[in-house]
Amino acid sequence: SAVISQKPSRDICQRGTSLTIQCQVDSQVTMMFWYRQQPGQSLTLIATANQGSEATYESGFVIDKFPISRPNLTFSTLTVSNMSPEDSSIYLCSARERASYNEQFFGPGTRLTVL
Amino acid sequence: KNEVEQSPQNLTAQEGEFITINCSYSVGISALHWLQQHPGGGIVSLFMLSSGKKKHGRLIATINIQEKHSSLHITASHPRDSAVYICAVKKAQKLVFGQGTRLTINP
C-alpha cells in the first residue's frame, strides 16, 4: 500500500493570500487526486493531477483558483489562491497506483483556516 | 437525491455495543470503500469491497450488489472507535462519497 504525507498539516492564513500544499507518496502512482472537505460536508473532488500535463478539474473548480503541479509520479502540489474565509476546509491528497485499480489511499489532510 | 446515502448521520452508543452503519447507492460501481476519519482530518481506508464480506479485527463489512447496499459493523465497540465513517463508491474512475456517519462511543 502507498503511504501519503502532506505538508503543512494545518495553517491559518489571511484573506487574499495563497497557500501551497505539498503531497508526497512513498511509491510511484499513476493517479493523484485533490479533494476538499468543507466543514460538516463530505469530500468533493477538486481535480485529478496529471503527471506532465495540466490537471483535470471538476465542475466548479478552476485552475486560476486551484493551480496544481505534478512534476513526477510521487509528488504533487495544490495552491489555494487569493483565499477567502469560504476556502476554510480540509484539503486531502489521494492516490491510486493504476487507473484500473480499485484501491485508493489518502493523506492525513491539511486543515486550512482563512481569517 | 445523493448517489450515496448513509444512515444514521449520527450515532451515540455505550462501550461494548454492537454498531451498524448502512450505506445505499444508486449507481453502478466497481468497488465500495469504507473509510474512517478522525478529528484531525486524516482518512484511513478500512475496507474495499466488490462482493461478499470482509473482516478485520472487530470490524466487518458486507455488500449486497443486487440490493446496492453495504453495512459496516463494529463488535465490542470502544471509545477509540469514535470517528466519522464514510462510505465511498468507485464510479468509473472517480470516488463518490456519502455524507458520513459520526460515531461516538461513550465509556
mmCIF file of N, CA and C in Angstrom, chain B:
data_model
loop_
_atom_site.group_PDB
_atom_site.id
_atom_site.type_symbol
_atom_site.label_atom_id
_atom_site.label_comp_id
_atom_site.label_asym_id
_atom_site.label_seq_id
_atom_site.Cartn_x
_atom_site.Cartn_y
_atom_site.Cartn_z
ATOM 1 N N LYS B 1 -31.421 13.775 -4.963
ATOM 2 C CA LYS B 1 -31.047 12.668 -4.081
ATOM 3 C C LYS B 1 -29.581 12.350 -4.333
ATOM 4 N N ASN B 2 -28.813 12.175 -3.216
ATOM 5 C CA ASN B 2 -27.417 11.834 -3.358
ATOM 6 C C ASN B 2 -27.264 10.433 -3.917
ATOM 7 N N GLU B 3 -26.173 10.225 -4.660
ATOM 8 C CA GLU B 3 -25.916 8.895 -5.215
ATOM 9 C C GLU B 3 -25.518 7.904 -4.132
ATOM 10 N N VAL B 4 -24.977 8.401 -3.025
ATOM 11 C CA VAL B 4 -24.579 7.554 -1.898
ATOM 12 C C VAL B 4 -25.215 8.110 -0.633
ATOM 13 N N GLU B 5 -26.005 7.281 0.010
ATOM 14 C CA GLU B 5 -26.704 7.699 1.224
ATOM 15 C C GLU B 5 -26.268 6.825 2.384
ATOM 16 N N GLN B 6 -25.919 7.479 3.492
ATOM 17 C CA GLN B 6 -25.545 6.743 4.685
ATOM 18 C C GLN B 6 -26.568 6.960 5.784
ATOM 19 N N SER B 7 -26.718 5.957 6.632
ATOM 20 C CA SER B 7 -27.549 6.111 7.822
ATOM 21 C C SER B 7 -26.980 5.271 8.951
ATOM 22 N N PRO B 8 -27.104 5.751 10.191
ATOM 23 C CA PRO B 8 -27.595 7.087 10.527
ATOM 24 C C PRO B 8 -26.534 8.153 10.282
ATOM 25 N N GLN B 9 -26.915 9.421 10.394
ATOM 26 C CA GLN B 9 -25.937 10.502 10.256
ATOM 27 C C GLN B 9 -25.093 10.620 11.511
ATOM 28 N N ASN B 10 -25.746 10.394 12.659
ATOM 29 C CA ASN B 10 -25.069 10.449 13.950
ATOM 30 C C ASN B 10 -25.478 9.240 14.765
ATOM 31 N N LEU B 11 -24.534 8.700 15.513
ATOM 32 C CA LEU B 11 -24.812 7.525 16.317
ATOM 33 C C LEU B 11 -23.989 7.610 17.599
ATOM 34 N N THR B 12 -24.688 7.542 18.725
ATOM 35 C CA THR B 12 -24.021 7.519 20.027
ATOM 36 C C THR B 12 -24.362 6.206 20.711
ATOM 37 N N ALA B 13 -23.354 5.539 21.236
ATOM 38 C CA ALA B 13 -23.574 4.239 21.866
ATOM 39 C C ALA B 13 -22.644 4.092 23.063
ATOM 40 N N GLN B 14 -22.943 3.097 23.862
ATOM 41 C CA GLN B 14 -22.102 2.787 25.013
ATOM 42 C C GLN B 14 -21.027 1.778 24.626
ATOM 43 N N GLU B 15 -19.918 1.886 25.307
ATOM 44 C CA GLU B 15 -18.828 0.945 25.076
ATOM 45 C C GLU B 15 -19.335 -0.487 25.153
ATOM 46 N N GLY B 16 -18.913 -1.291 24.197
ATOM 47 C CA GLY B 16 -19.304 -2.695 24.186
ATOM 48 C C GLY B 16 -20.460 -3.010 23.259
ATOM 49 N N GLU B 17 -21.197 -1.986 22.849
ATOM 50 C CA GLU B 17 -22.354 -2.223 21.985
ATOM 51 C C GLU B 17 -21.926 -2.623 20.580
ATOM 52 N N PHE B 18 -22.828 -3.320 19.904
ATOM 53 C CA PHE B 18 -22.638 -3.710 18.501
ATOM 54 C C PHE B 18 -23.172 -2.574 17.636
ATOM 55 N N ILE B 19 -22.336 -2.128 16.697
ATOM 56 C CA ILE B 19 -22.666 -0.949 15.891
ATOM 57 C C ILE B 19 -22.881 -1.361 14.443
ATOM 58 N N THR B 20 -23.897 -0.785 13.820
ATOM 59 C CA THR B 20 -24.122 -0.992 12.386
ATOM 60 C C THR B 20 -24.316 0.352 11.706
ATOM 61 N N ILE B 21 -23.568 0.575 10.648
ATOM 62 C CA ILE B 21 -23.714 1.768 9.802
ATOM 63 C C ILE B 21 -24.060 1.278 8.402
ATOM 64 N N ASN B 22 -25.049 1.919 7.794
ATOM 65 C CA ASN B 22 -25.548 1.478 6.500
ATOM 66 C C ASN B 22 -25.206 2.452 5.380
ATOM 67 N N CYS B 23 -25.052 1.897 4.196
ATOM 68 C CA CYS B 23 -24.736 2.685 3.007
ATOM 69 C C CYS B 23 -25.539 2.136 1.836
ATOM 70 N N SER B 24 -26.307 2.998 1.183
ATOM 71 C CA SER B 24 -27.032 2.625 -0.026
ATOM 72 C C SER B 24 -26.580 3.514 -1.173
ATOM 73 N N TYR B 25 -26.499 2.930 -2.354
ATOM 74 C CA TYR B 25 -26.038 3.709 -3.505
ATOM 75 C C TYR B 25 -26.957 3.430 -4.686
ATOM 76 N N SER B 26 -26.960 4.351 -5.625
ATOM 77 C CA SER B 26 -27.931 4.262 -6.715
ATOM 78 C C SER B 26 -27.273 4.160 -8.082
ATOM 79 N N VAL B 27 -25.962 3.985 -8.111
ATOM 80 C CA VAL B 27 -25.237 3.939 -9.376
ATOM 81 C C VAL B 27 -24.488 2.627 -9.501
ATOM 82 N N GLY B 28 -24.106 2.301 -10.748
ATOM 83 C CA GLY B 28 -23.271 1.131 -10.954
ATOM 84 C C GLY B 28 -21.866 1.400 -10.458
ATOM 85 N N ILE B 29 -21.286 0.435 -9.750
ATOM 86 C CA ILE B 29 -19.981 0.663 -9.152
ATOM 87 C C ILE B 29 -19.061 -0.522 -9.426
ATOM 88 N N SER B 30 -17.765 -0.264 -9.291
ATOM 89 C CA SER B 30 -16.796 -1.355 -9.391
ATOM 90 C C SER B 30 -16.248 -1.738 -8.015
ATOM 91 N N ALA B 31 -16.418 -0.866 -7.049
ATOM 92 C CA ALA B 31 -15.957 -1.174 -5.691
ATOM 93 C C ALA B 31 -16.577 -0.200 -4.709
ATOM 94 N N LEU B 32 -16.619 -0.613 -3.450
ATOM 95 C CA LEU B 32 -17.127 0.248 -2.377
ATOM 96 C C LEU B 32 -16.076 0.292 -1.285
ATOM 97 N N HIS B 33 -15.847 1.488 -0.770
ATOM 98 C CA HIS B 33 -14.868 1.697 0.286
ATOM 99 C C HIS B 33 -15.559 2.122 1.573
ATOM 100 N N TRP B 34 -15.050 1.637 2.675
ATOM 101 C CA TRP B 34 -15.380 2.191 3.979
ATOM 102 C C TRP B 34 -14.131 2.888 4.505
ATOM 103 N N LEU B 35 -14.304 4.150 4.883
ATOM 104 C CA LEU B 35 -13.206 4.986 5.336
ATOM 105 C C LEU B 35 -13.488 5.475 6.750
ATOM 106 N N GLN B 36 -12.417 5.735 7.487
ATOM 107 C CA GLN B 36 -12.542 6.270 8.848
ATOM 108 C C GLN B 36 -11.797 7.597 8.906
ATOM 109 N N GLN B 37 -12.484 8.618 9.422
ATOM 110 C CA GLN B 37 -11.862 9.938 9.545
ATOM 111 C C GLN B 37 -11.894 10.381 10.997
ATOM 112 N N HIS B 38 -10.702 10.606 11.546
ATOM 113 C CA HIS B 38 -10.590 11.067 12.922
ATOM 114 C C HIS B 38 -10.622 12.589 12.958
ATOM 115 N N PRO B 39 -10.801 13.174 14.148
ATOM 116 C CA PRO B 39 -10.975 14.634 14.253
ATOM 117 C C PRO B 39 -9.886 15.445 13.562
ATOM 118 N N GLY B 40 -8.675 14.937 13.499
ATOM 119 C CA GLY B 40 -7.608 15.677 12.824
ATOM 120 C C GLY B 40 -7.824 15.831 11.332
ATOM 121 N N GLY B 41 -8.658 15.001 10.753
ATOM 122 C CA GLY B 41 -8.987 15.128 9.337
ATOM 123 C C GLY B 41 -8.459 14.015 8.459
ATOM 124 N N GLY B 42 -7.405 13.349 8.870
ATOM 125 C CA GLY B 42 -6.824 12.304 8.035
ATOM 126 C C GLY B 42 -7.780 11.135 7.853
ATOM 127 N N ILE B 43 -7.692 10.500 6.713
ATOM 128 C CA ILE B 43 -8.597 9.402 6.377
ATOM 129 C C ILE B 43 -7.818 8.101 6.271
ATOM 130 N N VAL B 44 -8.382 7.064 6.883
ATOM 131 C CA VAL B 44 -7.815 5.728 6.823
ATOM 132 C C VAL B 44 -8.793 4.827 6.080
ATOM 133 N N SER B 45 -8.283 4.064 5.152
ATOM 134 C CA SER B 45 -9.133 3.128 4.431
ATOM 135 C C SER B 45 -9.299 1.869 5.268
ATOM 136 N N LEU B 46 -10.559 1.524 5.577
ATOM 137 C CA LEU B 46 -10.834 0.334 6.389
ATOM 138 C C LEU B 46 -11.031 -0.898 5.508
ATOM 139 N N PHE B 47 -11.879 -0.758 4.510
ATOM 140 C CA PHE B 47 -12.201 -1.881 3.640
ATOM 141 C C PHE B 47 -12.427 -1.388 2.214
ATOM 142 N N MET B 48 -12.123 -2.284 1.285
ATOM 143 C CA MET B 48 -12.562 -2.114 -0.089
ATOM 144 C C MET B 48 -13.269 -3.399 -0.473
ATOM 145 N N LEU B 49 -14.515 -3.281 -0.957
ATOM 146 C CA LEU B 49 -15.352 -4.453 -1.249
ATOM 147 C C LEU B 49 -15.839 -4.402 -2.676
ATOM 148 N N SER B 50 -15.816 -5.564 -3.321
ATOM 149 C CA SER B 50 -16.520 -5.706 -4.598
ATOM 150 C C SER B 50 -17.694 -6.660 -4.452
ATOM 151 N N SER B 51 -17.604 -7.558 -3.470
ATOM 152 C CA SER B 51 -18.684 -8.513 -3.220
ATOM 153 C C SER B 51 -18.471 -9.126 -1.850
ATOM 154 N N GLY B 52 -19.544 -9.721 -1.307
ATOM 155 C CA GLY B 52 -19.427 -10.545 -0.110
ATOM 156 C C GLY B 52 -19.146 -9.787 1.169
ATOM 157 N N LYS B 53 -18.166 -10.260 1.899
ATOM 158 C CA LYS B 53 -17.940 -9.824 3.269
ATOM 159 C C LYS B 53 -16.445 -9.824 3.555
ATOM 160 N N LYS B 54 -16.015 -8.837 4.358
ATOM 161 C CA LYS B 54 -14.631 -8.816 4.818
ATOM 162 C C LYS B 54 -14.609 -8.531 6.314
ATOM 163 N N LYS B 55 -13.600 -9.064 6.984
ATOM 164 C CA LYS B 55 -13.481 -8.894 8.438
ATOM 165 C C LYS B 55 -12.047 -8.506 8.763
ATOM 166 N N HIS B 56 -11.933 -7.511 9.658
ATOM 167 C CA HIS B 56 -10.605 -7.127 10.129
ATOM 168 C C HIS B 56 -10.735 -6.755 11.589
ATOM 169 N N GLY B 57 -10.251 -7.646 12.435
ATOM 170 C CA GLY B 57 -10.381 -7.410 13.871
ATOM 171 C C GLY B 57 -11.849 -7.373 14.281
ATOM 172 N N ARG B 58 -12.251 -6.248 14.894
ATOM 173 C CA ARG B 58 -13.648 -6.118 15.345
ATOM 174 C C ARG B 58 -14.550 -5.516 14.270
ATOM 175 N N LEU B 59 -14.006 -5.235 13.120
ATOM 176 C CA LEU B 59 -14.785 -4.615 12.047
ATOM 177 C C LEU B 59 -15.165 -5.645 10.982
ATOM 178 N N ILE B 60 -16.420 -5.542 10.546
ATOM 179 C CA ILE B 60 -16.926 -6.413 9.497
ATOM 180 C C ILE B 60 -17.647 -5.540 8.480
ATOM 181 N N ALA B 61 -17.378 -5.757 7.211
ATOM 182 C CA ALA B 61 -18.081 -5.030 6.152
ATOM 183 C C ALA B 61 -18.714 -6.029 5.204
ATOM 184 N N THR B 62 -19.955 -5.729 4.815
ATOM 185 C CA THR B 62 -20.674 -6.586 3.870
ATOM 186 C C THR B 62 -21.208 -5.733 2.728
ATOM 187 N N ILE B 63 -21.416 -6.354 1.594
ATOM 188 C CA ILE B 63 -22.011 -5.658 0.469
ATOM 189 C C ILE B 63 -22.959 -6.596 -0.257
ATOM 190 N N ASN B 64 -24.113 -6.063 -0.662
ATOM 191 C CA ASN B 64 -25.077 -6.782 -1.466
ATOM 192 C C ASN B 64 -25.210 -6.015 -2.779
ATOM 193 N N ILE B 65 -24.582 -6.541 -3.814
ATOM 194 C CA ILE B 65 -24.528 -5.829 -5.095
ATOM 195 C C ILE B 65 -25.928 -5.680 -5.701
ATOM 196 N N GLN B 66 -26.739 -6.728 -5.577
ATOM 197 C CA GLN B 66 -28.091 -6.680 -6.177
ATOM 198 C C GLN B 66 -28.943 -5.601 -5.517
ATOM 199 N N GLU B 67 -28.822 -5.491 -4.195
ATOM 200 C CA GLU B 67 -29.624 -4.505 -3.478
ATOM 201 C C GLU B 67 -28.934 -3.147 -3.393
ATOM 202 N N LYS B 68 -27.682 -3.043 -3.869
ATOM 203 C CA LYS B 68 -26.910 -1.797 -3.810
ATOM 204 C C LYS B 68 -26.850 -1.274 -2.381
ATOM 205 N N HIS B 69 -26.377 -2.129 -1.512
ATOM 206 C CA HIS B 69 -26.361 -1.801 -0.095
ATOM 207 C C HIS B 69 -25.134 -2.428 0.568
ATOM 208 N N SER B 70 -24.550 -1.670 1.487
ATOM 209 C CA SER B 70 -23.424 -2.167 2.264
ATOM 210 C C SER B 70 -23.608 -1.792 3.724
ATOM 211 N N SER B 71 -23.056 -2.614 4.598
ATOM 212 C CA SER B 71 -23.086 -2.316 6.029
ATOM 213 C C SER B 71 -21.690 -2.454 6.613
ATOM 214 N N LEU B 72 -21.418 -1.596 7.581
ATOM 215 C CA LEU B 72 -20.194 -1.701 8.371
ATOM 216 C C LEU B 72 -20.611 -2.005 9.801
ATOM 217 N N HIS B 73 -20.064 -3.076 10.356
ATOM 218 C CA HIS B 73 -20.376 -3.467 11.722
ATOM 219 C C HIS B 73 -19.124 -3.343 12.581
ATOM 220 N N ILE B 74 -19.338 -2.901 13.816
ATOM 221 C CA ILE B 74 -18.255 -2.873 14.802
ATOM 222 C C ILE B 74 -18.730 -3.687 16.005
ATOM 223 N N THR B 75 -17.992 -4.721 16.324
ATOM 224 C CA THR B 75 -18.338 -5.516 17.500
ATOM 225 C C THR B 75 -17.541 -5.015 18.710
ATOM 226 N N ALA B 76 -18.120 -5.173 19.886
ATOM 227 C CA ALA B 76 -17.461 -4.772 21.133
ATOM 228 C C ALA B 76 -16.865 -3.372 20.995
ATOM 229 N N SER B 77 -17.721 -2.401 20.683
ATOM 230 C CA SER B 77 -17.245 -1.039 20.401
ATOM 231 C C SER B 77 -16.493 -0.447 21.590
ATOM 232 N N HIS B 78 -15.575 0.452 21.241
ATOM 233 C CA HIS B 78 -14.666 1.062 22.221
ATOM 234 C C HIS B 78 -14.608 2.561 21.945
ATOM 235 N N PRO B 79 -14.373 3.364 22.988
ATOM 236 C CA PRO B 79 -14.280 4.819 22.739
ATOM 237 C C PRO B 79 -13.306 5.209 21.635
ATOM 238 N N ARG B 80 -12.263 4.435 21.417
ATOM 239 C CA ARG B 80 -11.314 4.787 20.352
ATOM 240 C C ARG B 80 -11.908 4.576 18.950
ATOM 241 N N ASP B 81 -13.076 3.928 18.879
ATOM 242 C CA ASP B 81 -13.767 3.792 17.594
ATOM 243 C C ASP B 81 -14.509 5.075 17.212
ATOM 244 N N SER B 82 -14.555 6.028 18.119
ATOM 245 C CA SER B 82 -15.256 7.284 17.843
ATOM 246 C C SER B 82 -14.569 8.011 16.689
ATOM 247 N N ALA B 83 -15.325 8.263 15.642
ATOM 248 C CA ALA B 83 -14.788 8.853 14.415
ATOM 249 C C ALA B 83 -15.953 9.067 13.456
ATOM 250 N N VAL B 84 -15.645 9.630 12.304
ATOM 251 C CA VAL B 84 -16.626 9.697 11.228
ATOM 252 C C VAL B 84 -16.320 8.562 10.251
ATOM 253 N N TYR B 85 -17.336 7.793 9.913
ATOM 254 C CA TYR B 85 -17.180 6.681 8.988
ATOM 255 C C TYR B 85 -17.850 7.060 7.669
ATOM 256 N N ILE B 86 -17.093 6.912 6.603
ATOM 257 C CA ILE B 86 -17.538 7.382 5.298
ATOM 258 C C ILE B 86 -17.585 6.211 4.326
ATOM 259 N N CYS B 87 -18.700 6.121 3.621
ATOM 260 C CA CYS B 87 -18.866 5.143 2.555
ATOM 261 C C CYS B 87 -18.558 5.852 1.238
ATOM 262 N N ALA B 88 -17.783 5.220 0.380
ATOM 263 C CA ALA B 88 -17.468 5.811 -0.923
ATOM 264 C C ALA B 88 -17.538 4.718 -1.979
ATOM 265 N N VAL B 89 -18.123 5.038 -3.133
ATOM 266 C CA VAL B 89 -18.227 4.056 -4.201
ATOM 267 C C VAL B 89 -17.394 4.513 -5.390
ATOM 268 N N LYS B 90 -16.787 3.543 -6.046
ATOM 269 C CA LYS B 90 -15.983 3.857 -7.235
ATOM 270 C C LYS B 90 -16.889 3.751 -8.458
ATOM 271 N N LYS B 91 -17.118 4.903 -9.065
ATOM 272 C CA LYS B 91 -17.974 5.007 -10.242
ATOM 273 C C LYS B 91 -17.083 5.486 -11.373
ATOM 274 N N ALA B 92 -16.878 4.634 -12.366
ATOM 275 C CA ALA B 92 -15.893 4.906 -13.412
ATOM 276 C C ALA B 92 -14.539 5.112 -12.719
ATOM 277 N N GLN B 93 -13.879 6.232 -12.969
ATOM 278 C CA GLN B 93 -12.554 6.456 -12.372
ATOM 279 C C GLN B 93 -12.594 7.284 -11.103
ATOM 280 N N LYS B 94 -13.808 7.620 -10.637
ATOM 281 C CA LYS B 94 -13.895 8.548 -9.511
ATOM 282 C C LYS B 94 -14.579 7.909 -8.317
ATOM 283 N N LEU B 95 -14.292 8.449 -7.137
ATOM 284 C CA LEU B 95 -14.997 8.051 -5.928
ATOM 285 C C LEU B 95 -16.131 9.040 -5.664
ATOM 286 N N VAL B 96 -17.276 8.483 -5.293
ATOM 287 C CA VAL B 96 -18.414 9.290 -4.867
ATOM 288 C C VAL B 96 -18.633 8.981 -3.394
ATOM 289 N N PHE B 97 -18.693 10.043 -2.575
ATOM 290 C CA PHE B 97 -18.697 9.872 -1.128
ATOM 291 C C PHE B 97 -20.072 10.071 -0.527
ATOM 292 N N GLY B 98 -20.353 9.284 0.513
ATOM 293 C CA GLY B 98 -21.513 9.559 1.343
ATOM 294 C C GLY B 98 -21.214 10.709 2.290
ATOM 295 N N GLN B 99 -22.247 11.129 3.005
ATOM 296 C CA GLN B 99 -22.109 12.267 3.906
ATOM 297 C C GLN B 99 -21.381 11.934 5.198
ATOM 298 N N GLY B 100 -21.206 10.652 5.462
ATOM 299 C CA GLY B 100 -20.510 10.249 6.678
ATOM 300 C C GLY B 100 -21.450 9.995 7.838
ATOM 301 N N THR B 101 -21.032 9.133 8.732
ATOM 302 C CA THR B 101 -21.743 8.838 9.972
ATOM 303 C C THR B 101 -20.824 9.163 11.132
ATOM 304 N N ARG B 102 -21.246 10.084 11.970
ATOM 305 C CA ARG B 102 -20.434 10.457 13.138
ATOM 306 C C ARG B 102 -20.766 9.516 14.275
ATOM 307 N N LEU B 103 -19.801 8.696 14.672
ATOM 308 C CA LEU B 103 -19.984 7.707 15.734
ATOM 309 C C LEU B 103 -19.272 8.163 16.995
ATOM 310 N N THR B 104 -20.006 8.144 18.097
ATOM 311 C CA THR B 104 -19.435 8.456 19.411
ATOM 312 C C THR B 104 -19.695 7.278 20.328
ATOM 313 N N ILE B 105 -18.635 6.734 20.883
ATOM 314 C CA ILE B 105 -18.753 5.635 21.827
ATOM 315 C C ILE B 105 -18.379 6.153 23.218
ATOM 316 N N ASN B 106 -19.327 6.100 24.105
ATOM 317 C CA ASN B 106 -19.102 6.581 25.468
ATOM 318 C C ASN B 106 -18.612 5.453 26.364
ATOM 319 N N PRO B 107 -17.681 5.775 27.264
ATOM 320 C CA PRO B 107 -17.155 4.716 28.165
ATOM 321 C C PRO B 107 -18.199 4.308 29.191
#
